[in-house]
XYZ file of N, CA and C in Angstrom:
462
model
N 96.199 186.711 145.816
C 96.989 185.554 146.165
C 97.368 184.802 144.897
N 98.647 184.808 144.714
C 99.141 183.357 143.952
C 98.993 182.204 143.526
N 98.665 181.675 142.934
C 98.296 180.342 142.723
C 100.081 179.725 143.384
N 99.549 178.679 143.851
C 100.916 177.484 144.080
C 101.574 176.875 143.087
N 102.614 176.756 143.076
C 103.340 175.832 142.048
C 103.767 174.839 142.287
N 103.200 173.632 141.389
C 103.602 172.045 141.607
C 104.772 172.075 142.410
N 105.157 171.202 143.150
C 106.647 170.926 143.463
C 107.273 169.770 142.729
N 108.665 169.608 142.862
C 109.268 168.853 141.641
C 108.592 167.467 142.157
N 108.035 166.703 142.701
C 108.175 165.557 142.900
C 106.357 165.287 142.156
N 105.624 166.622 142.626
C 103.977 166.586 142.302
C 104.245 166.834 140.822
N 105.082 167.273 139.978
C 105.183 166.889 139.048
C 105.544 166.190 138.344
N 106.449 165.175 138.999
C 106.871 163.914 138.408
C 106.110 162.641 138.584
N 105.023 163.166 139.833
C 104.029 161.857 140.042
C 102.685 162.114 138.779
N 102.663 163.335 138.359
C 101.946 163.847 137.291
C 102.262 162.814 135.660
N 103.750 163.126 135.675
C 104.374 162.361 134.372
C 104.408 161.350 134.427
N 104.659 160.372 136.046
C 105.057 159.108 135.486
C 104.261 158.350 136.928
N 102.697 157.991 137.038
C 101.868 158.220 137.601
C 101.633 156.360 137.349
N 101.939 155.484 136.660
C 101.328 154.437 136.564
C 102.792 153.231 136.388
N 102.467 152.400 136.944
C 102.934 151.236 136.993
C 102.712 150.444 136.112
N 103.240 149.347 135.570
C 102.536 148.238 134.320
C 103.820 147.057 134.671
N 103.377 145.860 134.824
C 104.343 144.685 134.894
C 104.266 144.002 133.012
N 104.696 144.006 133.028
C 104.595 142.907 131.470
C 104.890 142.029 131.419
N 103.630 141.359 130.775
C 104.013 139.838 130.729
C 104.265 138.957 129.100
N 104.617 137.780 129.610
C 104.973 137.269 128.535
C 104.138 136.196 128.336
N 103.627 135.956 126.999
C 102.635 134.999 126.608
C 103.930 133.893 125.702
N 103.550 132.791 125.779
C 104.383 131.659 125.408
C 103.503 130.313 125.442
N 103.150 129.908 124.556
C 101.925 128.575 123.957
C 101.152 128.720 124.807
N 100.759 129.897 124.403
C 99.122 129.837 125.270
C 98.993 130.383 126.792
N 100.380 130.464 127.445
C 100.559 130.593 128.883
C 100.853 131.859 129.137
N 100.657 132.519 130.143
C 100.450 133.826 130.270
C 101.581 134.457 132.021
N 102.772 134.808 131.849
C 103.225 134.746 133.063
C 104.228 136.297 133.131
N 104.428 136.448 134.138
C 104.615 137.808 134.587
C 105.892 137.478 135.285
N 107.204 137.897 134.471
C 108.623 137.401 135.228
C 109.039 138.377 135.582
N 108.807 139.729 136.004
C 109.487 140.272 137.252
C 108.744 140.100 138.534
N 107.610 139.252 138.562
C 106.644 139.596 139.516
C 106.951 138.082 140.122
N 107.467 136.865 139.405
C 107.775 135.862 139.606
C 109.212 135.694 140.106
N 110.011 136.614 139.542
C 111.134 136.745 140.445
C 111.021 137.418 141.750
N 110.603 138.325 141.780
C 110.713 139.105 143.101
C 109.778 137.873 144.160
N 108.641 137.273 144.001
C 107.803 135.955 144.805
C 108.783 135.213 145.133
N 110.101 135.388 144.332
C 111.042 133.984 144.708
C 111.896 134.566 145.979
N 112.129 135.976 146.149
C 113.408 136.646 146.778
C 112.942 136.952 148.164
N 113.938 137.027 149.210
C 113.586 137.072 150.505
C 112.882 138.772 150.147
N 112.388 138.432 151.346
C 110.999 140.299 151.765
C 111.874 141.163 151.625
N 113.149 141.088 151.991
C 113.773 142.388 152.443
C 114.142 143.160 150.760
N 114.586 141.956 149.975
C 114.852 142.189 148.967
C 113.405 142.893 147.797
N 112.362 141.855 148.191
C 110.813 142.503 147.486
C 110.984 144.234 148.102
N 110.974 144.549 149.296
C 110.458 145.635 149.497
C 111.648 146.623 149.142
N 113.149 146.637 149.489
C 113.777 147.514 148.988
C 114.246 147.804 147.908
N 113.902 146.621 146.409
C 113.795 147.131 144.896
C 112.312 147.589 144.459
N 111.320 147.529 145.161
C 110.277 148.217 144.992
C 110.182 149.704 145.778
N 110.614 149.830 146.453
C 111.193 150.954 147.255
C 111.514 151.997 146.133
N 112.690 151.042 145.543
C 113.680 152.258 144.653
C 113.122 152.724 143.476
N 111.851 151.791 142.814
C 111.060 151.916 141.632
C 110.101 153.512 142.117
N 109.640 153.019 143.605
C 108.686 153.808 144.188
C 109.334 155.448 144.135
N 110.648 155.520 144.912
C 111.358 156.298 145.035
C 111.628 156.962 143.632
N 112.314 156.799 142.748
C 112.255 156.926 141.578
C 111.275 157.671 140.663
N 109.845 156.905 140.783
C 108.650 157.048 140.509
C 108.444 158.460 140.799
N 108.578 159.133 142.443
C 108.468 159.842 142.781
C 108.984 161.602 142.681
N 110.708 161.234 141.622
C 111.061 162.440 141.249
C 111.175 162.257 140.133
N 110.980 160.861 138.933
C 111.296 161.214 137.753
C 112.905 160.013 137.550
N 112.708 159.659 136.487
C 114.152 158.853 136.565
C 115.432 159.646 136.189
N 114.883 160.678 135.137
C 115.766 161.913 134.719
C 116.601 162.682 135.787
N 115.534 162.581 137.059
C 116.369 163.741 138.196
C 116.888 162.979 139.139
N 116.732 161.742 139.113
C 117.599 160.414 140.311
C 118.850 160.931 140.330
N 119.134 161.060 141.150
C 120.849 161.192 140.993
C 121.749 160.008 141.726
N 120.691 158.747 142.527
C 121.833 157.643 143.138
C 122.113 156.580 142.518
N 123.609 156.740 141.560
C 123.489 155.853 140.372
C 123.664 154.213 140.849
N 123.900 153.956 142.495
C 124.220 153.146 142.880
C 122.816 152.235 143.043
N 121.507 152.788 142.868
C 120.441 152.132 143.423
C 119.533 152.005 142.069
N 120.193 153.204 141.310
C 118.980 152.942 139.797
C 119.621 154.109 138.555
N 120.083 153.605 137.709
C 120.908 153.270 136.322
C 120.234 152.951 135.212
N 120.687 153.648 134.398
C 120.377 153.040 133.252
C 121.181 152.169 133.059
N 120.499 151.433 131.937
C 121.614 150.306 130.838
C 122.444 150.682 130.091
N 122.492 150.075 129.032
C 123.545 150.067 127.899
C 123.478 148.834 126.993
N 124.148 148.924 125.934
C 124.212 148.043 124.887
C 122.982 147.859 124.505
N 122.874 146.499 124.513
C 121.588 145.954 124.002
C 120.298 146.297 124.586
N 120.620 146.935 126.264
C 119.606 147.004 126.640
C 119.519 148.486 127.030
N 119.764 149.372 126.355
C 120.209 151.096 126.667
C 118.893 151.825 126.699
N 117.734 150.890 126.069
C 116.096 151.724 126.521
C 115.808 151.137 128.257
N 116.745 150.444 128.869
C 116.055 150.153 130.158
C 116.648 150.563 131.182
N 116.615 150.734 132.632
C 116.864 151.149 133.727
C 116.809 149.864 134.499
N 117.557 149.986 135.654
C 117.667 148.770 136.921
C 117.690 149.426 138.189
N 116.790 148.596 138.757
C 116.661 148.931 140.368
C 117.594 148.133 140.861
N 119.070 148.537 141.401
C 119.386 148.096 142.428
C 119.641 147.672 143.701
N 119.585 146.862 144.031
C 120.232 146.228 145.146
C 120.918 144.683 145.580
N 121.436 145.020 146.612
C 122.754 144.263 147.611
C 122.574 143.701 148.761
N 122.475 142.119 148.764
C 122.286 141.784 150.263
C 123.711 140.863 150.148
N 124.542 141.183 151.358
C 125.618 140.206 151.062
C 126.539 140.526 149.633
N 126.642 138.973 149.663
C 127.384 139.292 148.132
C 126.448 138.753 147.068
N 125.136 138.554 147.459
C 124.275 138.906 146.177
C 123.847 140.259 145.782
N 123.546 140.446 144.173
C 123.196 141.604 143.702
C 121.780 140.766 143.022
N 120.781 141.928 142.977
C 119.474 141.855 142.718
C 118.850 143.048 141.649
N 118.880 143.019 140.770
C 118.564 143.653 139.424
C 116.961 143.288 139.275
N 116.109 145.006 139.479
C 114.884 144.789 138.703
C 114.734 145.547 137.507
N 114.153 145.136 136.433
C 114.501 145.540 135.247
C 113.467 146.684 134.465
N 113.395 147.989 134.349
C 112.358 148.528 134.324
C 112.671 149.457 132.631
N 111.459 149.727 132.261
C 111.313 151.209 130.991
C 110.613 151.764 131.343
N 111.121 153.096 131.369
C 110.534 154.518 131.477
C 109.911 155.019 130.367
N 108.484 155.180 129.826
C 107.804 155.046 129.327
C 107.188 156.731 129.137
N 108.481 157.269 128.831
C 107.932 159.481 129.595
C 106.625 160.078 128.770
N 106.612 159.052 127.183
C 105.394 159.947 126.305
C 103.935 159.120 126.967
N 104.320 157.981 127.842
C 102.438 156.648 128.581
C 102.880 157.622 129.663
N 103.817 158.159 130.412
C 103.761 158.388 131.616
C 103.599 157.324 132.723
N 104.362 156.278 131.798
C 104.359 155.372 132.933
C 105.600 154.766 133.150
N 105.888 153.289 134.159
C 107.152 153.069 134.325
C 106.571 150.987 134.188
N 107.266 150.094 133.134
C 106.964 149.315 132.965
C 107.968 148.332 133.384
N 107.566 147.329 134.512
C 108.314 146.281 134.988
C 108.561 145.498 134.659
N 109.741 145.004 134.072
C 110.219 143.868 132.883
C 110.389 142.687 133.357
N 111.820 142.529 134.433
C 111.935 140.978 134.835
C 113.449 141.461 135.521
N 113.856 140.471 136.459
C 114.876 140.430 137.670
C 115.702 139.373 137.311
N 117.052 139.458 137.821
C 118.052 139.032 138.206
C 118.426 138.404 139.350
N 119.033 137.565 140.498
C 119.807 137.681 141.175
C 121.322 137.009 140.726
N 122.378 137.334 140.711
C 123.496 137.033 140.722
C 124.324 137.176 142.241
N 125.599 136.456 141.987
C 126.679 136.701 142.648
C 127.692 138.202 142.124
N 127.811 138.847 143.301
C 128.632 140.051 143.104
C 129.590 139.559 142.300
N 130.371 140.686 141.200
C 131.101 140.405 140.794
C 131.438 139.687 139.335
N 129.333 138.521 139.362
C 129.565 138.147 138.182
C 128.779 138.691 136.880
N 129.126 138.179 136.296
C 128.322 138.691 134.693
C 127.629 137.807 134.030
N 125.995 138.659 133.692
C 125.244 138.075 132.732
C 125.407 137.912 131.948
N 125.365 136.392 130.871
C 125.917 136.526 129.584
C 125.379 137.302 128.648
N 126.057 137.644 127.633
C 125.266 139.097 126.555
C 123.837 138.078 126.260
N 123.783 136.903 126.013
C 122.501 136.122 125.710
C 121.891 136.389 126.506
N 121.638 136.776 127.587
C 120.891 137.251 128.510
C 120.345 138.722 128.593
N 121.269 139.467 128.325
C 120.746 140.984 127.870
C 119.778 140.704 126.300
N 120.180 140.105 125.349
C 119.526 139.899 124.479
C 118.012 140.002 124.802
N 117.676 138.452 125.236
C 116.411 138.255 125.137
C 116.027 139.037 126.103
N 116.725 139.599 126.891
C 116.186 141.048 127.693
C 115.286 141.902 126.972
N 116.296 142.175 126.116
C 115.751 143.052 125.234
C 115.032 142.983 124.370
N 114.809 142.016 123.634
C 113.659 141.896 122.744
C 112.127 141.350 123.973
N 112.095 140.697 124.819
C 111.268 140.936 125.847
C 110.684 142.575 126.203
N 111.683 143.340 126.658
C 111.169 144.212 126.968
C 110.761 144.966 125.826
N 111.282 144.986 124.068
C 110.671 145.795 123.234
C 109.053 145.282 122.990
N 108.640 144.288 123.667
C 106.901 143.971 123.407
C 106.077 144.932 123.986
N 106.648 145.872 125.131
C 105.855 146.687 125.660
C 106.048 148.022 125.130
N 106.123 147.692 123.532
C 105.835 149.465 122.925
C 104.833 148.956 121.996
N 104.269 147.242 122.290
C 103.299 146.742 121.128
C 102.205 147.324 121.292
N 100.988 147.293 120.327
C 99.767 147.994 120.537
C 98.913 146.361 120.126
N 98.106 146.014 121.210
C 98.274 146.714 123.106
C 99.576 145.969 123.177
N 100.162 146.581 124.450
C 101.218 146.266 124.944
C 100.652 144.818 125.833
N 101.514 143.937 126.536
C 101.168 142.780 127.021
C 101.513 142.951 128.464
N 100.570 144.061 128.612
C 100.641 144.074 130.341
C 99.918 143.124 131.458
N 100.565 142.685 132.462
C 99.708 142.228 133.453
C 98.300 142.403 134.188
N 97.643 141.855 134.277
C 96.271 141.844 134.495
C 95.833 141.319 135.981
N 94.999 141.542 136.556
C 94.968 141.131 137.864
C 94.979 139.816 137.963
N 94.037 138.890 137.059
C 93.968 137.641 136.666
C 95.582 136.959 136.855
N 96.538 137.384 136.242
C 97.808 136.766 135.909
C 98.289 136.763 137.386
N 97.853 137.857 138.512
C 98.525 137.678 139.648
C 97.891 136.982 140.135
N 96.796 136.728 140.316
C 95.494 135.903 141.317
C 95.886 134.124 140.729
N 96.105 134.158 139.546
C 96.867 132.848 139.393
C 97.983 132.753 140.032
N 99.093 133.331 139.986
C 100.386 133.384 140.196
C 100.446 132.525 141.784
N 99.559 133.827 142.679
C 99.668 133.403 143.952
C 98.769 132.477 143.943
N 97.723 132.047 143.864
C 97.272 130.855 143.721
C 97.974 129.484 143.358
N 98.802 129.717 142.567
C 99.374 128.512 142.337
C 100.709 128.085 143.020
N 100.940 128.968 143.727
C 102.548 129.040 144.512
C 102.386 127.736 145.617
């Protein structure tokens, strides 16, 4: 008998197997802004951009093929990916890096806008230098502590 061979998805939960939110430290304060945006957004919206991270997660961001739900960036921010979604004529951007040599997928920080409009490039900016802290050694990942405050203090 044969040994079995992974299937594409048991191997992509192999590569990219861990989650990480990152947070941002600022005088002393310690806070987690994609995890603080999504606390702000109706449920429907929490569960179907975590959905698409999940989904995602599950074959690899390389083999996604629905560019309508999860994309890469560009410009300033061309190391990151976005979970999309659409309620109405809001759009809801979660902001993620694919992390293929940690095997992991690191949660940066969210958006909501009005369809149609545009973030100013100052906004992709500090996107981006935000999200380059999580190639720091250690990186400034979230801790259970940072959530047990979070909801605690809501």
């Amino acid at each position: 008998m044969r040994p079995r061979r992974a299937g594409a998805s048991e191997v992509a939960n192999s590569l990219f197997g861990t989650i990480e939110w990152l947070a941002r430290v600022e005088h002393g304060t310690r806070t987690v802004p994609a995890f603080e945006f999504l606390r702000e957004q109706p449920s429907a919206v929490r569960t179907q951009t975590l959905a698409i991270v999940d989904a995602v997660l599950a074959v690899g961001p390389d083999q996604w093929r629905d560019g309508t739900a999860h994309a890469a960036m560009h410009g300033a921010c061309a190391q990151l990916h976005e979970a999309r979604d659409r309620h109405g004529q809001t759009l809801y951007r979660l902001y993620l890096m694919w992390q293929r040599l940690a095997h992991r997928v690191v949660i940066i920080d969210g958006p909501a806008k009005p369809n149609a409009a545009a973030l100013p490039d100052a906004y992709y900016a500090d996107l981006a230098t935000f999200a380059a802290t999580a190639t720091d050694e250690p990186a400034p990942f979230a801790i259970a502590d940072d959530f047990a405050r979070a909801a605690l203090d809501a």
